[in-house]
Amino acid sequence: SAVISQKPSRDICQRGTSLTIQCQVDSQVTMMFWYRQQPGQSLTLIATANQGSEATYESGFVIDKFPISRPNLTFSTLTVSNMSPEDSSIYLCSVGDTYTEAFFGQGTRLTVV
Amino acid sequence: KQEVTQIPAALSVPEGENLVLNCSFTDSAIYNLQWFRQDPGKGLTSLLLIQSSQREQTSGRLNASLDKSSGRSTLYIAASQPGDSATYLCAVTGGNKLVFGAGTILRVKS
């Protein structure tokens, strides 16, 4: 199993600002994933972060809005840029590949006012 | 495009009842299926992982089955407790992605 630490656990931000969310894993992993969970909704994949290459974004998500860094095999960041109230969600990072169990961080609860 | 549906959307039961949560998926070409638990405002806790070649997995009071050909999975919770109250999510893996259902909100009344 993997233990994932995500920071901050929650934040209230002003519209127009940016927030960077950190995700630290206790072991080296090839792929890390970032999800968004809007209020009352299920999880939607934002992007896959691979070490040494640019993140792969899902349809509807763009790098300018959600830049991702993956400097090594245990760490990644997701930035939510130029925030609006519609960005208020829980953001989660995850590890696990096609054949293995997926593990999630405790999430970052973001409120944009 | 894979779609995952969970029924019921919400369920309220008295303590001690056995219950079944349902999950269906449209594309049977999956690698595995996973059940998660999510407490309000929190992250996801993995409950059970069923590989595509397996039929079921058990952990304590939880039992999950998988019928890949019909695109269905069930999560059986025995002797439910108030501490089981949470949202239960199922997700299937195709390629490198997890596709989630909308979840079942479970409330166990004491």
Coordinates of C-alpha atoms in Angstrom, one line a residue:
Chain A
S1 CA 0.0 0.0 0.0
A2 CA 1.0 3.6 -0.4
V3 CA 0.6 6.5 2.1
I4 CA -0.2 9.8 0.5
S5 CA 0.1 13.1 2.3
Q6 CA -1.7 16.1 0.7
K7 CA -1.4 19.7 1.7
P8 CA -3.2 21.9 2.5
S9 CA -6.2 20.0 3.7
R10 CA -8.5 22.9 3.1
D11 CA -8.3 26.6 2.1
I12 CA -10.5 29.5 1.4
C13 CA -9.1 31.7 -1.5
Q14 CA -10.0 34.9 -3.1
R15 CA -11.1 34.8 -6.7
G16 CA -8.4 35.6 -9.2
T17 CA -5.6 34.1 -7.0
S18 CA -3.9 30.7 -7.4
L19 CA -3.4 27.8 -5.0
T20 CA -0.8 25.1 -5.2
I21 CA -1.6 21.7 -3.7
Q22 CA 1.2 19.4 -2.8
C23 CA 1.1 15.6 -2.8
Q24 CA 3.8 13.4 -1.2
V25 CA 4.0 9.7 -1.5
D26 CA 5.9 7.4 0.9
S27 CA 7.3 5.3 -2.0
Q28 CA 8.4 5.8 -5.6
V29 CA 5.6 5.6 -8.1
T30 CA 5.6 5.9 -11.9
M31 CA 2.3 7.7 -12.3
M32 CA 0.4 10.1 -10.1
F33 CA -3.1 11.3 -10.8
W34 CA -5.0 14.5 -10.0
Y35 CA -8.8 14.4 -9.6
R36 CA -11.5 17.0 -8.9
Q37 CA -14.7 16.3 -7.1
Q38 CA -17.2 19.1 -7.4
P39 CA -19.9 19.5 -4.7
G40 CA -22.3 16.5 -4.8
Q41 CA -20.5 15.0 -7.7
S42 CA -18.2 12.0 -8.3
L43 CA -14.5 12.2 -9.1
T44 CA -13.3 13.5 -12.5
L45 CA -9.7 12.9 -13.6
I46 CA -7.9 16.2 -14.3
A47 CA -4.5 14.9 -15.5
T48 CA -1.9 12.2 -15.2
A49 CA 1.5 13.3 -14.0
N50 CA 4.6 11.4 -15.1
Q51 CA 8.1 12.1 -13.8
G52 CA 10.3 13.6 -16.5
S53 CA 7.5 14.5 -18.9
E54 CA 4.7 16.9 -19.2
A55 CA 1.4 15.9 -17.6
T56 CA -1.4 14.5 -19.8
Y57 CA -4.6 16.4 -19.4
E58 CA -8.1 15.0 -19.8
S59 CA -10.7 16.7 -22.1
G60 CA -11.9 19.9 -20.6
F61 CA -8.8 20.6 -18.5
V62 CA -5.9 22.7 -19.7
I63 CA -2.3 23.3 -18.5
D64 CA -2.8 27.1 -18.2
K65 CA -5.5 26.6 -15.7
F66 CA -4.1 23.5 -13.9
P67 CA -0.3 23.4 -14.2
I68 CA 1.2 20.3 -12.7
S69 CA 4.8 19.6 -11.6
R70 CA 6.4 16.2 -11.1
P71 CA 10.0 16.8 -10.1
N72 CA 10.6 13.3 -8.8
L73 CA 9.0 9.9 -8.2
T74 CA 7.5 10.7 -4.8
F75 CA 6.1 14.3 -5.2
S76 CA 3.8 16.3 -7.4
T77 CA 2.0 19.6 -7.2
L78 CA -1.3 20.9 -8.8
T79 CA -1.9 24.6 -9.1
V80 CA -5.4 25.9 -9.6
S81 CA -4.9 29.3 -11.4
N82 CA -6.9 32.4 -11.6
M83 CA -9.6 30.9 -9.4
S84 CA -13.3 31.5 -9.7
P85 CA -16.1 30.2 -7.4
E86 CA -16.7 27.4 -9.9
D87 CA -13.3 26.0 -8.9
S88 CA -14.6 25.3 -5.4
S89 CA -14.1 21.5 -5.1
I90 CA -12.2 18.8 -3.4
Y91 CA -9.0 18.1 -5.2
L92 CA -7.4 14.7 -4.7
C93 CA -4.1 13.1 -5.7
S94 CA -3.9 9.4 -6.3
V95 CA -1.3 6.7 -7.1
G96 CA -1.7 3.2 -8.7
D97 CA -1.3 1.8 -12.1
T98 CA -3.6 -0.2 -14.3
Y99 CA -3.3 -3.5 -12.4
T100 CA -2.8 -2.4 -8.9
E101 CA -4.9 -0.9 -6.1
A102 CA -5.4 2.9 -6.3
F103 CA -4.7 5.0 -3.2
F104 CA -5.8 8.5 -2.5
G105 CA -4.6 11.4 -0.4
Q106 CA -7.0 12.9 2.1
G107 CA -8.0 15.7 -0.3
T108 CA -7.8 19.4 -0.4
R109 CA -11.1 21.2 0.1
L110 CA -11.0 24.5 -1.8
T111 CA -13.5 27.2 -1.4
V112 CA -13.2 30.3 -3.7
V113 CA -15.0 33.4 -2.5
Chain B
K1 CA -16.7 5.6 -23.4
Q2 CA -16.9 3.8 -20.1
E3 CA -19.8 4.8 -17.9
V4 CA -20.3 3.6 -14.4
T5 CA -23.7 3.6 -12.6
Q6 CA -24.4 3.0 -9.0
I7 CA -27.8 2.1 -7.5
P8 CA -29.3 3.1 -5.2
A9 CA -28.1 6.7 -5.0
A10 CA -28.9 6.8 -1.3
L11 CA -29.8 4.2 1.3
S12 CA -30.9 4.4 4.9
V13 CA -31.1 1.3 7.0
P14 CA -31.3 0.4 10.7
E15 CA -28.3 -0.9 12.4
G16 CA -27.7 -4.7 12.0
E17 CA -29.1 -5.0 8.6
N18 CA -27.3 -6.7 5.7
L19 CA -27.2 -4.6 2.6
V20 CA -26.2 -4.7 -1.0
L21 CA -24.8 -1.8 -3.1
N22 CA -24.9 -2.2 -6.9
C23 CA -22.4 -1.0 -9.6
S24 CA -22.7 -1.5 -13.3
F25 CA -20.4 -0.5 -16.2
T26 CA -20.9 -0.3 -19.9
D27 CA -17.6 -1.6 -21.2
S28 CA -16.6 -5.0 -20.0
A29 CA -13.0 -4.5 -21.1
I30 CA -11.7 -3.6 -17.6
Y31 CA -8.6 -4.6 -15.8
N32 CA -10.1 -4.4 -12.3
L33 CA -12.8 -2.9 -10.2
Q34 CA -12.4 -1.2 -6.9
W35 CA -14.7 -0.2 -4.1
F36 CA -14.0 2.9 -2.0
R37 CA -15.4 4.6 1.0
Q38 CA -15.5 8.4 1.3
D39 CA -16.4 10.2 4.5
P40 CA -17.8 13.8 4.1
G41 CA -15.2 16.2 2.8
K42 CA -12.5 13.6 3.0
G43 CA -10.4 11.5 0.6
L44 CA -11.1 8.0 -0.5
T45 CA -10.3 4.8 1.4
S46 CA -9.8 1.7 -0.6
L47 CA -12.1 -1.2 0.5
L48 CA -11.7 -3.9 -2.0
L49 CA -9.9 -4.5 -5.3
I50 CA -11.2 -7.2 -7.7
Q51 CA -9.0 -8.1 -10.6
S52 CA -10.8 -8.8 -13.9
S53 CA -10.0 -12.5 -13.6
Q54 CA -11.5 -12.8 -10.1
R55 CA -15.1 -13.3 -9.1
E56 CA -15.1 -11.9 -5.6
Q57 CA -13.1 -10.5 -2.7
T58 CA -13.8 -10.4 1.0
S59 CA -12.5 -8.2 3.8
G60 CA -14.2 -8.6 7.2
R61 CA -17.9 -7.8 6.9
L62 CA -17.5 -6.7 3.3
N63 CA -17.8 -8.9 0.2
A64 CA -17.6 -7.7 -3.4
S65 CA -18.4 -9.7 -6.4
L66 CA -17.7 -9.1 -10.1
D67 CA -19.5 -10.4 -13.1
K68 CA -17.4 -8.9 -15.9
S69 CA -19.4 -10.3 -18.8
S70 CA -22.7 -8.7 -17.6
G71 CA -20.9 -5.5 -16.4
R72 CA -21.9 -5.7 -12.8
S73 CA -20.5 -5.7 -9.3
T74 CA -22.1 -5.8 -5.9
L75 CA -20.8 -4.8 -2.5
Y76 CA -22.3 -6.7 0.3
I77 CA -22.1 -5.3 3.8
A78 CA -23.0 -7.6 6.6
A79 CA -24.4 -6.6 10.0
S80 CA -24.2 -2.9 9.2
Q81 CA -23.1 -0.4 11.9
P82 CA -23.5 3.4 12.3
G83 CA -19.8 3.7 11.6
D84 CA -20.4 2.3 8.1
S85 CA -22.3 5.5 7.2
A86 CA -20.4 7.1 4.3
T87 CA -20.5 7.4 0.5
Y88 CA -19.4 4.2 -1.3
L89 CA -17.9 4.6 -4.7
C90 CA -17.0 2.0 -7.3
A91 CA -14.5 2.6 -10.0
V92 CA -13.3 0.5 -13.0
T93 CA -9.9 0.6 -14.6
G94 CA -9.5 0.8 -18.3
G95 CA -6.2 1.8 -19.7
N96 CA -4.5 3.8 -16.9
K97 CA -7.6 5.5 -15.8
L98 CA -10.1 5.0 -13.1
V99 CA -13.7 5.8 -14.1
F100 CA -16.0 6.4 -11.1
G101 CA -19.6 6.0 -10.4
A102 CA -21.6 8.7 -8.7
G103 CA -21.7 6.8 -5.4
T104 CA -24.2 5.5 -3.0
I105 CA -24.8 7.5 0.2
L106 CA -25.3 5.1 3.1
R107 CA -26.8 6.0 6.4
V108 CA -27.0 3.4 9.1
K109 CA -29.3 4.4 12.0
S110 CA -28.6 3.3 15.5

